[in-house]
Coordinates of C-alpha atoms and ligand atoms in Angstrom, one line a residue:
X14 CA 0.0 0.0 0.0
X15 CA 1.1 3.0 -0.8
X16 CA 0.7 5.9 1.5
X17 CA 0.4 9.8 0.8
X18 CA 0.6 12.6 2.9
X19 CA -0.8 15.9 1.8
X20 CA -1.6 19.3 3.7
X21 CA -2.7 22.8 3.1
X22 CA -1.5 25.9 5.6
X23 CA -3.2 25.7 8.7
X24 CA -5.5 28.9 8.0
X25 CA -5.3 31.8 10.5
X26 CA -8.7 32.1 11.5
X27 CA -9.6 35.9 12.0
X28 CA -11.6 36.5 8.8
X29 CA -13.2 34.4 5.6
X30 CA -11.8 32.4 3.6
X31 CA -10.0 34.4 0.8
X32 CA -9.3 33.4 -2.5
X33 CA -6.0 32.6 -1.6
X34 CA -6.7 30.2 0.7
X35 CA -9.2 28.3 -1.6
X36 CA -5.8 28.4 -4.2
X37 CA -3.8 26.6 -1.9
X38 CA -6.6 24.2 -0.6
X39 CA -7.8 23.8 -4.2
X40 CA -4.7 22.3 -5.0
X41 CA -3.9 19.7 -2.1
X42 CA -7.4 18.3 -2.6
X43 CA -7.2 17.6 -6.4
X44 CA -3.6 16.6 -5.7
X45 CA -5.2 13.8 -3.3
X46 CA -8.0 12.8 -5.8
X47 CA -5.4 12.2 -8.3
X48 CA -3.6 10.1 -6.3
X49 CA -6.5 8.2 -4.8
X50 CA -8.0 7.8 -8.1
X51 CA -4.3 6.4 -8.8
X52 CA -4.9 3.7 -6.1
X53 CA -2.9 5.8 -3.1
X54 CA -4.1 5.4 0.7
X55 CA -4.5 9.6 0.6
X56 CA -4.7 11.7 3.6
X57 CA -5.3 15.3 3.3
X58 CA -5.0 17.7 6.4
X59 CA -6.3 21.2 7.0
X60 CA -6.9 22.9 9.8
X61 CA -7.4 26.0 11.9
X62 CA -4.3 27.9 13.5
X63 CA -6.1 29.4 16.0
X64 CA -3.6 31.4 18.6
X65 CA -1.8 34.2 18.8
X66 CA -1.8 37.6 18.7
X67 CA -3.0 37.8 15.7
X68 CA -6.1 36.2 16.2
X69 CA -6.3 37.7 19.7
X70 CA -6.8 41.1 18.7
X71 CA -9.2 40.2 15.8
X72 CA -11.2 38.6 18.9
X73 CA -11.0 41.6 20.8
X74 CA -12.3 43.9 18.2
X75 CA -15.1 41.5 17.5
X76 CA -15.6 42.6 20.9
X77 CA -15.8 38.6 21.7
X78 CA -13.5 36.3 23.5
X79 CA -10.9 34.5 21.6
X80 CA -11.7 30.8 22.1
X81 CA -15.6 31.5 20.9
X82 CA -14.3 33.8 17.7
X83 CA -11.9 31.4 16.6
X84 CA -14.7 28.6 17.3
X85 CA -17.2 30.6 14.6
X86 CA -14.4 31.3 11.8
X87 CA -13.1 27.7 12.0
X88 CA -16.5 26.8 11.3
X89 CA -16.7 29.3 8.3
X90 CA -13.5 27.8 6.9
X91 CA -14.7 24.2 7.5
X92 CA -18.0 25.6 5.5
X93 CA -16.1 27.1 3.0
X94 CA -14.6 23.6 1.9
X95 CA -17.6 22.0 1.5
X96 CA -19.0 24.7 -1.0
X97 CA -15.3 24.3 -2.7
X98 CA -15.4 20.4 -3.4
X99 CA -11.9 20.3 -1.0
X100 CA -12.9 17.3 1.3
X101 CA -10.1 16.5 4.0
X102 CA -9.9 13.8 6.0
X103 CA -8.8 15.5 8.7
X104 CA -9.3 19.2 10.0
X105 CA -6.9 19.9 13.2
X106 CA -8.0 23.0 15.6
X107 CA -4.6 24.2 17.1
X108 CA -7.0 24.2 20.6
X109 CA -7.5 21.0 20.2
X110 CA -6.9 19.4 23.5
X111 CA -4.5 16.1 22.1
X112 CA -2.7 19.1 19.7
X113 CA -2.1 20.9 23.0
X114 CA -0.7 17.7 24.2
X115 CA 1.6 16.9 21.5
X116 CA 3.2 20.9 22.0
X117 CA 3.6 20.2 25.8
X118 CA 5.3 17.2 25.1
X119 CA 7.6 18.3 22.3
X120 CA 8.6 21.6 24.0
X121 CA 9.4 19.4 27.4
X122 CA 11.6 16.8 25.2
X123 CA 13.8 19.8 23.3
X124 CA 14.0 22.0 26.7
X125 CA 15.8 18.7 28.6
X126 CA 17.6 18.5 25.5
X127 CA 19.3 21.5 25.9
X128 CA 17.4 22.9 22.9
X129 CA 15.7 25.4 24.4
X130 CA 17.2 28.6 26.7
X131 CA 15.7 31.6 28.2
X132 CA 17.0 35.2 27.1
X133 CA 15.9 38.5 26.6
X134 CA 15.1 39.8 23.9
X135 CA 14.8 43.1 21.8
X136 CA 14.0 43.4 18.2
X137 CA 11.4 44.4 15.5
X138 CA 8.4 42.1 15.5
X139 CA 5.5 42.0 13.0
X140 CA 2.2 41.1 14.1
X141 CA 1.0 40.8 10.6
X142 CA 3.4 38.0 10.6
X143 CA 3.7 37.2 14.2
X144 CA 7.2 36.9 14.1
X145 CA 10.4 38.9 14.9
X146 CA 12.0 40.1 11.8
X147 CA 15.2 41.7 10.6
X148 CA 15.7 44.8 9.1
X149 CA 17.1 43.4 6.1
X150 CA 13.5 42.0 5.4
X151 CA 12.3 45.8 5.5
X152 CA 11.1 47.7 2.5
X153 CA 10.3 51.6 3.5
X154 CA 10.3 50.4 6.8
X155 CA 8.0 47.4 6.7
X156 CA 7.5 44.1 5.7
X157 CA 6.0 44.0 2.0
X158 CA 3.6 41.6 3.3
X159 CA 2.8 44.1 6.1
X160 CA -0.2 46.6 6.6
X161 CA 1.5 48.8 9.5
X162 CA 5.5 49.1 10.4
X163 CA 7.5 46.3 13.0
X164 CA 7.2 47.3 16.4
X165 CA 10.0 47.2 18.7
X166 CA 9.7 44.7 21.6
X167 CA 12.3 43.8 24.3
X168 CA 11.2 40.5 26.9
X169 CA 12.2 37.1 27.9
X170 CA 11.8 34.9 25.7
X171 CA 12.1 31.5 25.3
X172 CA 14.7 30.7 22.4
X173 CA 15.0 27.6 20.1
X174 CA 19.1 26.8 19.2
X175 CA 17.7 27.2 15.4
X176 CA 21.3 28.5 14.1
X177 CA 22.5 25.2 15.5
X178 CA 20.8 23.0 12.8
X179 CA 21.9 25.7 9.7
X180 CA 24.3 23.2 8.2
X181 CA 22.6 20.2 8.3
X182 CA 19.2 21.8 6.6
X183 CA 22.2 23.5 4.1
X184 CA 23.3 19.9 3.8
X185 CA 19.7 18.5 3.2
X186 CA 18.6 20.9 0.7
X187 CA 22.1 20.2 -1.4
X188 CA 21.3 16.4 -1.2
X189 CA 17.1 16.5 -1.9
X190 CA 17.2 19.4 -4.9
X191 CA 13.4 18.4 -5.2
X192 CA 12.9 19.0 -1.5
X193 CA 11.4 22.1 -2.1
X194 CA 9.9 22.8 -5.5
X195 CA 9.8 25.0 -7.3
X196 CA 13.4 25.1 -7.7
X197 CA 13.6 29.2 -7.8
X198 CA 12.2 29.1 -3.6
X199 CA 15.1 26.4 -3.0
X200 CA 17.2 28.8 -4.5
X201 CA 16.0 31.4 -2.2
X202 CA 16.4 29.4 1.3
X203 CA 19.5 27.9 0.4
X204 CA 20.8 31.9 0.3
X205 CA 19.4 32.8 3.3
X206 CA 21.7 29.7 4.4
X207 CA 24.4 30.8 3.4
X208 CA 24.2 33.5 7.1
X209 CA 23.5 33.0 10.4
X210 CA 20.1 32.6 10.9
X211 CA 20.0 32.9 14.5
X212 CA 18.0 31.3 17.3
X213 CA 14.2 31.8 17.4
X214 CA 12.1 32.9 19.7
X215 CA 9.4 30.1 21.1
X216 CA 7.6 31.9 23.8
X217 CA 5.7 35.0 24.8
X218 CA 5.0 36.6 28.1
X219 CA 1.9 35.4 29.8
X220 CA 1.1 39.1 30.4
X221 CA 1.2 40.1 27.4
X222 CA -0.5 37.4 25.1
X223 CA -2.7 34.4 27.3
X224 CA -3.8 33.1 24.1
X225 CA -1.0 30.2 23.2
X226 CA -0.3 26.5 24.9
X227 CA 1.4 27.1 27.9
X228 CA 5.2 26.3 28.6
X229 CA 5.0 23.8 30.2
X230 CA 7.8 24.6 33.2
X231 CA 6.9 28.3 33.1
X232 CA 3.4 29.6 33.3
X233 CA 4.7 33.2 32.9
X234 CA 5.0 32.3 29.4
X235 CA 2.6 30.9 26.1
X236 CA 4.1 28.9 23.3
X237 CA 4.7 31.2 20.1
X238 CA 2.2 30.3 17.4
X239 CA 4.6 29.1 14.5
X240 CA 6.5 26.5 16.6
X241 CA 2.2 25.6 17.8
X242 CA 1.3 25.7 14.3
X243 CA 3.8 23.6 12.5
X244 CA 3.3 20.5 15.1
X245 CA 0.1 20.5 13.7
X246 CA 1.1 18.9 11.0
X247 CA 1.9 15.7 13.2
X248 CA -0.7 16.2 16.3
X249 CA -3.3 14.8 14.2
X250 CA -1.5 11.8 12.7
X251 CA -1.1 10.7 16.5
X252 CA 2.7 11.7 16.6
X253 CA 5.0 10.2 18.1
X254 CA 3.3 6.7 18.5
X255 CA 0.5 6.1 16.2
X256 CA 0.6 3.9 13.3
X257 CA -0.8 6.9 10.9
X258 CA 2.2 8.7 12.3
X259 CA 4.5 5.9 10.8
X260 CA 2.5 5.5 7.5
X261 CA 1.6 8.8 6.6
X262 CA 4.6 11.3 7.7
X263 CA 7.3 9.9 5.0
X264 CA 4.9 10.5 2.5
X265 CA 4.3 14.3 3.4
X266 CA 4.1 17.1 1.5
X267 CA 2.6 20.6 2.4
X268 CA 1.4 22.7 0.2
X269 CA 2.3 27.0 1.0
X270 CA 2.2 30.2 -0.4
X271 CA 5.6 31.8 -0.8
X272 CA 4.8 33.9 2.4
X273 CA 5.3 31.4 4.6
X274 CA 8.3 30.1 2.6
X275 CA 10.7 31.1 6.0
X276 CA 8.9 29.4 8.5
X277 CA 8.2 26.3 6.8
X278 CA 12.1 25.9 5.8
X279 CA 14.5 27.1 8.6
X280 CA 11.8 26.9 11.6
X281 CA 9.7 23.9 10.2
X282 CA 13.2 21.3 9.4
X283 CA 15.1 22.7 12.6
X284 CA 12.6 21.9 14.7
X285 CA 11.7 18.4 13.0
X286 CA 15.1 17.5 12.9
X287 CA 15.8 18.3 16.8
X288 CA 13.1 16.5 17.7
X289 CA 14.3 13.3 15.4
X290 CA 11.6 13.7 13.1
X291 CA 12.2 12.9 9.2
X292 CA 12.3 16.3 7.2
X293 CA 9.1 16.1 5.2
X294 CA 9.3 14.8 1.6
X295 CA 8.6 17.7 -0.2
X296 CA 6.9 21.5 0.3
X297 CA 5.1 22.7 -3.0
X298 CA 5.1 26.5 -2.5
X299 CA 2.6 28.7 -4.8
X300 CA 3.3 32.3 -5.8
X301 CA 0.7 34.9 -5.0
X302 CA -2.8 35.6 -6.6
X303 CA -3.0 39.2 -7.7
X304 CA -6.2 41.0 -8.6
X305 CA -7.6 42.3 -11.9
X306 CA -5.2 45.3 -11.4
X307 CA -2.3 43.3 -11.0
X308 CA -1.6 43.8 -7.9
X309 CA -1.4 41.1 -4.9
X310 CA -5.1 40.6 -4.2
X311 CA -6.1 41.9 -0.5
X312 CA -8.9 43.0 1.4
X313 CA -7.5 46.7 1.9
X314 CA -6.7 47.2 -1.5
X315 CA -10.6 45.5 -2.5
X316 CA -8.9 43.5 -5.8
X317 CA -10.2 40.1 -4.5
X318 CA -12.7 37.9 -5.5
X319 CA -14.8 36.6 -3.2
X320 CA -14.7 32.3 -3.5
X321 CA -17.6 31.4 -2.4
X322 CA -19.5 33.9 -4.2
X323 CA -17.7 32.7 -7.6
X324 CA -18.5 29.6 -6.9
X325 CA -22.3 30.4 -7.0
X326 CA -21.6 32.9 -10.3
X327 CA -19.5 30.3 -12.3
X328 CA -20.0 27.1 -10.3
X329 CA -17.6 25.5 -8.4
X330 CA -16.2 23.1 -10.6
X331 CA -15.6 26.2 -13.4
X332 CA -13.7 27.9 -10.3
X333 CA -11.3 25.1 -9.6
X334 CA -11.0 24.3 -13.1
X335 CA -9.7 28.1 -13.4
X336 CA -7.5 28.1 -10.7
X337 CA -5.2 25.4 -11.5
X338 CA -5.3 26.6 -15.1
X339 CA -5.0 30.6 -14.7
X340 CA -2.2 31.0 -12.2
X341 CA 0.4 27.8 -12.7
X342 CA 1.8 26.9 -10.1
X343 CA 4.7 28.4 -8.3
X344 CA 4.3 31.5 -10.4
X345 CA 2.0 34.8 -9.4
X346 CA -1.6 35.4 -11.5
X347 CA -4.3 36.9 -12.2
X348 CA -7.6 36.0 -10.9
X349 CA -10.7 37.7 -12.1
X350 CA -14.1 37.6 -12.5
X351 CA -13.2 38.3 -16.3
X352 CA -10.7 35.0 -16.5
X353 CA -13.3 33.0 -14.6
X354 CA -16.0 34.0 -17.2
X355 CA -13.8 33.3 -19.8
X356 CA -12.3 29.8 -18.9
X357 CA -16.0 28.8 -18.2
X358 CA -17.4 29.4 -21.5
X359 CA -14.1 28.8 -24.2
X360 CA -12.6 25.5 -22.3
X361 CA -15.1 24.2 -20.7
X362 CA -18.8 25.6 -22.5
X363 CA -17.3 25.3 -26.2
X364 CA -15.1 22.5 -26.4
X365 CA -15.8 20.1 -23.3
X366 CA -19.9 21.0 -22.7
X367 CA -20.2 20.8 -26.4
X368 CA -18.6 18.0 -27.3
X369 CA -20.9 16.3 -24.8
X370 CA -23.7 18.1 -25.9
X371 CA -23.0 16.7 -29.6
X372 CA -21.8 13.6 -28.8
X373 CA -24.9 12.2 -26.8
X374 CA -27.5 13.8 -28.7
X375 CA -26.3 12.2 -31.8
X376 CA -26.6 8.9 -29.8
X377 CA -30.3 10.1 -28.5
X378 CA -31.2 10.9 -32.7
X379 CA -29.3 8.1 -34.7
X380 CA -29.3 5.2 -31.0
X381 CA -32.3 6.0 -29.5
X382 CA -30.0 6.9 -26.8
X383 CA -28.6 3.8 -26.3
X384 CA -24.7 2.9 -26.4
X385 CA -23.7 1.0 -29.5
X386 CA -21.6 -1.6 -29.9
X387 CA -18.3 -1.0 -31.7
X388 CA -16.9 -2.8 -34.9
X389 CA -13.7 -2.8 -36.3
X390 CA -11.5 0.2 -35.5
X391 CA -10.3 2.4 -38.2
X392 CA -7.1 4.9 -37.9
X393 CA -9.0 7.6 -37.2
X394 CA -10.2 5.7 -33.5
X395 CA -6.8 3.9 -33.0
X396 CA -5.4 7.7 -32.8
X397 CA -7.5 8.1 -30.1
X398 CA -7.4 4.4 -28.3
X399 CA -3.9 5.3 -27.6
X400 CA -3.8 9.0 -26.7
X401 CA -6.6 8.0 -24.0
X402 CA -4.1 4.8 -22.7
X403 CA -1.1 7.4 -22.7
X404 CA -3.0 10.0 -20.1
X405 CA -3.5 8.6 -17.2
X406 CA 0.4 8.2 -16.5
X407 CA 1.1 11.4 -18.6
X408 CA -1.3 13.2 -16.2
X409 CA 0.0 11.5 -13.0
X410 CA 3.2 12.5 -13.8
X411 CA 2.3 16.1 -13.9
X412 CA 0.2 16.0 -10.7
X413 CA 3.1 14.6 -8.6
X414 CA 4.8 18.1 -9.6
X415 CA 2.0 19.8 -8.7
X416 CA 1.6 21.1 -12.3
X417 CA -2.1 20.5 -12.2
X418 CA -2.8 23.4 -15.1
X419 CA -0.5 21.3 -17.3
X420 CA -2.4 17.9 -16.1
X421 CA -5.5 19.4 -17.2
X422 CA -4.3 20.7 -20.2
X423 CA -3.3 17.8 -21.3
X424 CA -6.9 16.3 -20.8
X425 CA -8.3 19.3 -22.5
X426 CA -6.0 18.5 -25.6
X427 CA -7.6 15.1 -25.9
X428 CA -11.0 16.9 -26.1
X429 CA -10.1 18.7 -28.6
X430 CA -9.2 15.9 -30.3
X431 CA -12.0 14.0 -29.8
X432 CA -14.3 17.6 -31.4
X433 CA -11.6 17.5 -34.7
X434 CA -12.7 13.4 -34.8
X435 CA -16.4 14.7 -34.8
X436 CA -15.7 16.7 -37.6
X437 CA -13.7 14.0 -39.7
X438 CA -15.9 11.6 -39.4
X439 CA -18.7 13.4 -40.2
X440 CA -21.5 11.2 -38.3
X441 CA -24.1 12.7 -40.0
X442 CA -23.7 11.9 -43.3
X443 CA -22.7 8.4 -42.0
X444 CA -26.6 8.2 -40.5
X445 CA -28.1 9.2 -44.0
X446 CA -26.5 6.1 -45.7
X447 CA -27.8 2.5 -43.8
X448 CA -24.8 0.3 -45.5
X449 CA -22.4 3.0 -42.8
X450 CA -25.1 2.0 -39.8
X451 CA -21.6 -0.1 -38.2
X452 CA -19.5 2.3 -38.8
X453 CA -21.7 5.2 -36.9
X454 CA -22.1 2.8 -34.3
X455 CA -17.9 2.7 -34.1
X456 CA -17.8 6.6 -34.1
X457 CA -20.9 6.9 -31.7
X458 CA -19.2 4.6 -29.2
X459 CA -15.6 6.0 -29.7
X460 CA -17.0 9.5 -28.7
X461 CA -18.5 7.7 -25.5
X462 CA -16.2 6.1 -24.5
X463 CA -13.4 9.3 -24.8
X464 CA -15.6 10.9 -23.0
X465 CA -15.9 8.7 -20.6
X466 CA -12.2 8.7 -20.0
X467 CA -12.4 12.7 -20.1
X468 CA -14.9 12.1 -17.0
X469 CA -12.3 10.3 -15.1
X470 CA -9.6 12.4 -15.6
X471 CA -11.0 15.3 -14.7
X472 CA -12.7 13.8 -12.1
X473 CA -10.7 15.4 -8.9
X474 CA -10.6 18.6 -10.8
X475 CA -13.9 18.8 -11.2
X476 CA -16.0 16.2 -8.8
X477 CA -19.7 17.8 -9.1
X478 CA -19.7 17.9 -13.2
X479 CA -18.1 15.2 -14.5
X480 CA -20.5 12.9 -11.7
X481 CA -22.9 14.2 -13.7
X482 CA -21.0 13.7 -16.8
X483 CA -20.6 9.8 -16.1
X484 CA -24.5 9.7 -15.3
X485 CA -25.7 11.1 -18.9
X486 CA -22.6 8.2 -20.2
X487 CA -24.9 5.7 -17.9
X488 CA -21.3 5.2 -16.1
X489 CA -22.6 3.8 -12.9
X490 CA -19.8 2.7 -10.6
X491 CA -18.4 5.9 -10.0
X492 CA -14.9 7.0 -11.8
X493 CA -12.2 4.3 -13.1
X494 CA -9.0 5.8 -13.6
X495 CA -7.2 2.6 -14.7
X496 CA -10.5 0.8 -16.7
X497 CA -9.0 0.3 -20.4
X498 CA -10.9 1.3 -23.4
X499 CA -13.7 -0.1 -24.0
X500 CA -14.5 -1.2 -20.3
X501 CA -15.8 2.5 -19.8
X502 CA -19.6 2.9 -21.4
X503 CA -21.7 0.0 -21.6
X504 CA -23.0 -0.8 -24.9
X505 CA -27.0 -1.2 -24.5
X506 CA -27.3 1.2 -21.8
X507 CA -29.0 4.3 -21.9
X508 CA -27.6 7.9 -22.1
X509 CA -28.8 11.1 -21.1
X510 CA -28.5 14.6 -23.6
X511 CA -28.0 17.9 -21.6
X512 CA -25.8 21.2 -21.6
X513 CA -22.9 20.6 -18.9
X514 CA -21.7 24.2 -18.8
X515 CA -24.3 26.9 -19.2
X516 CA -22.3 29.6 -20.8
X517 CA -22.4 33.3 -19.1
X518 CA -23.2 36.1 -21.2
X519 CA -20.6 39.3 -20.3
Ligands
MSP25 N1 -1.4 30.2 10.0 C1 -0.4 30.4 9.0 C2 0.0 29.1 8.4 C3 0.5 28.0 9.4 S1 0.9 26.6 8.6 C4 1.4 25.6 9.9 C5 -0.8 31.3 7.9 N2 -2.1 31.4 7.7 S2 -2.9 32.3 6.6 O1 -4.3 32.2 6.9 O2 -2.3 33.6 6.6 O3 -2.7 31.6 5.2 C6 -1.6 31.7 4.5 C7 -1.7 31.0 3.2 O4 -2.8 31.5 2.4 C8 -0.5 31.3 2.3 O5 0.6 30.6 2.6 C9 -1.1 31.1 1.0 O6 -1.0 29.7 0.8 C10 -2.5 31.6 1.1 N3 -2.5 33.0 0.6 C11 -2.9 34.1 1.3 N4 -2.9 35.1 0.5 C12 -2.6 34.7 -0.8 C13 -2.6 35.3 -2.1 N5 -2.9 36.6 -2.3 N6 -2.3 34.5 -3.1 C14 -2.1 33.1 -2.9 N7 -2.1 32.6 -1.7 C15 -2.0 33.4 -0.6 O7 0.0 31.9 7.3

């Protein structure tokens, strides 16, 4: 059995979802449908990061108490997913009492390791971030990322020897060049290497943040939210003793935005590694969505759309389907309502809707809407046999890079295709003359069946439609990503005409 681990950021939850949330979480869940349709044991992990300052002071201006405001927005996010097809099978709640437990216990086993140290400290820290940052990391005197300026902050702190483990994570990233993908953010951390890194920070006065785990040996302090947030990555596989610990952690790979780039390179592999934990097997880390003016979409700047309420314009299977396809992977892109619009009605309204829409109401008119039986193959169908035996690989290939655009576009070059076949063959002159009746039949079922194949390639793109699409095939036992040709539609069995994707007028 092979065993896949797969996880999106563990969202901060002081607002709704953004559309840069459902990128990332768009991604890991079609990911994990590729490889469960590809026969994997698939776990997929989000989650709720619900400490810290951050999420605090959201609380406070929502004039409500932390644990209850984080409660609601979790909920929102967990809400969200549904309406967006991502199905996890696990969502972890940093509150979570066995998460909790799993922090205790790690900070306990690195602080009698001599890992941990108490010192004060003074520097610039970034709520936005909630982290301390350097002034090199400044531009105009704040973090790009950053609303409002660092403020400067001198305490004890708790300190993690980070700076310790700087070689061996230079080492790793030297031996594992695909450890973190694409290779441009490798690139970037192996730099940041090449210095001192320092130690980092772990803990936060009581006083002046109560919302964190404790520290275990010190109640004056909380645990910091990163080094909370990253062990919940493990807390839900059962870490340190739980079989899904052992099956499911070699196989991980977390899917990020290149915002979080830092913490889940030099904090995320110092700590695993101190603790004795494998380094995971691979981090996929996305570029940013920018709005319809270019810029990196936000709430301030009002350039965002809204997910969920594309999702209820386009649908949500025309949403994913652009999201993968718009902005590839790794890179920065636009989404708009204007690309949405557009990828709905050209890919997926004029060459996939339509060649359903052709394909089985020609079988309804010339079949009575029944699947025929095919004869002897001609050229013209072998072209096709093959291309459709050559995807499933050629598309799994793609998918373990997390090129998921380039998967689909490969599936969407087999459609069209299977519309120039349509054209060639012509089945409606073959209808006027009886003596071609088996050779109709042959085309009929060759467009079925591609289809059919279409269905299940697309299937953990686009869940909701191509169900459907199967349904009007008469494909009853759900999608079969390794069924050969021919093993697809059944001949006999009745199909079902109908427009897949409404197009929207401007
Ligand atoms: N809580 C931390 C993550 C902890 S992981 C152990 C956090 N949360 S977050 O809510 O701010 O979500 C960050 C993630 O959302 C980014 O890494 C990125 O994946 C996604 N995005 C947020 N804004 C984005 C864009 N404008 N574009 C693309 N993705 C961005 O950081």
């Amino acid at each position: 059995m092979t065993y896949r681990y797969i996880t999106t950021p563990i969202y901060y939850v002081n607002d709704r979802p953004h559309m840069g949330h459902a990128y990332a979480s768009v991604h890991a869940d079609i990911m994990a449908r590729y490889l469960r349709a590809a026969g994997a044991r698939v776990m997929l992990l989000t989650g709720a990061d619900e400490h810290g300052e951050k999420i605090a002071k959201a609380a406070m201006q929502a004039n409500e108490a932390p644990r209850a405001f984080a409660e609601r927005h979790a909920q929102s996010f967990q809400q969200a997913w549904r309406r967006l097809s991502v199905e996890p099978d696990r969502f972890v709640r940093t509150t979570a009492p066995d998460h909790a437990r799993v922090v205790s216990a790690c900070l306990t086993r690195l602080y009698d390791a001599g890992e941990i140290y108490l010192a004060d400290y003074e520097g610039l820290y970034s709520v936005g971030q909630e982290r301390f940052v350097t002034e090199k990391e400044l531009v105009d005197g704040k973090l790009p990322e950053d609303k409002e300026p660092p403020v400067v902050r001198r305490e004890p702190n708790y300190f993690f020897r980070m700076e310790a483990h700087r070689a061996w994570m230079r080492q790793l990233l030297l031996d594992t060049p695909d450890l973190i993908q694409p290779a441009q953010y490798r690139n970037e951390v192996l730099r940041l290497l090449e210095e001192p890194i320092g130690d980092l920070s772990i803990s936060r006065p009581v006083q002046r943040l109560a919302w964190g785990i404790p520290i275990p040996w010190d109640a004056q302090h909380v645990t910091y939210v990163w080094f909370d947030a990253l062990l919940s990555y493990v807390s839900p596989l059962g870490y340190p003793d739980q079989a899904d610990f052992a099956d499911f952690w070699p196989a991980a790979r977390h899917v990020i935005g290149k915002d979080i780039l830092r913490t889940h390179t030099l904090f995320w592999l110092s700590m695993t590694h101190a603790l004795g934990i494998a380094p995971y097997q691979r981090l996929h880390v996305s570029g940013h969505l920018l709005g319809a003016d270019g810029r990196k979409m936000s709430k301030s700047l009002g350039n965002g759309v809204d997910p969920l309420a594309a999702a209820d314009t386009y649908g949500v299977d025309a949403l994913r389907y652009t999201l993968i396809r718009e902005v590839s992977f790794g890179f920065d892109g636009i989404i708009s309502e204007a690309v949405i619009e557009q990828r709905l009605n050209r890919d997926l309204a004029d060459d996939l809707g339509n060649l359903a829409a052709r394909s089985l109401s020609m079988v309804v008119k010339y079949r009575g809407a029944r699947v025929p039986a095919p004869g002897r193959h001609e050229a013209a169908d072998e072209a096709l046999i093959t291309r459709a035996a050559a995807l499933p690989s050629a598309v799994l290939a793609l998918v373990e890079e997390m090129k998921l655009g380039r998967a689909a576009e490969q599936v969407m070059e087999f459609v069209k295709q299977l519309n120039a076949y349509v054209a060639s063959s012509a089945p409606w002159t073959l209808a006027k003359d009886a003596q071609s009746a088996g050779r109709l039949d042959t085309v009929l079922h060759t467009l079925l069946e591609g289809l059919c194949c279409v269905s299940n390639l697309l299937h953990p793109v686009m869940p909701g439609k191509m169900s459907e699409l199967q349904g009007w095939l008469g494909v009853t036992d759900g999608p079969g990503w390794h069924r050969a040709w021919g093993d697809g539609v059944k001949p006999g069995s009745l199909v079902k005409e109908g427009i897949l994707f409404p197009k929207r007028a401007a």
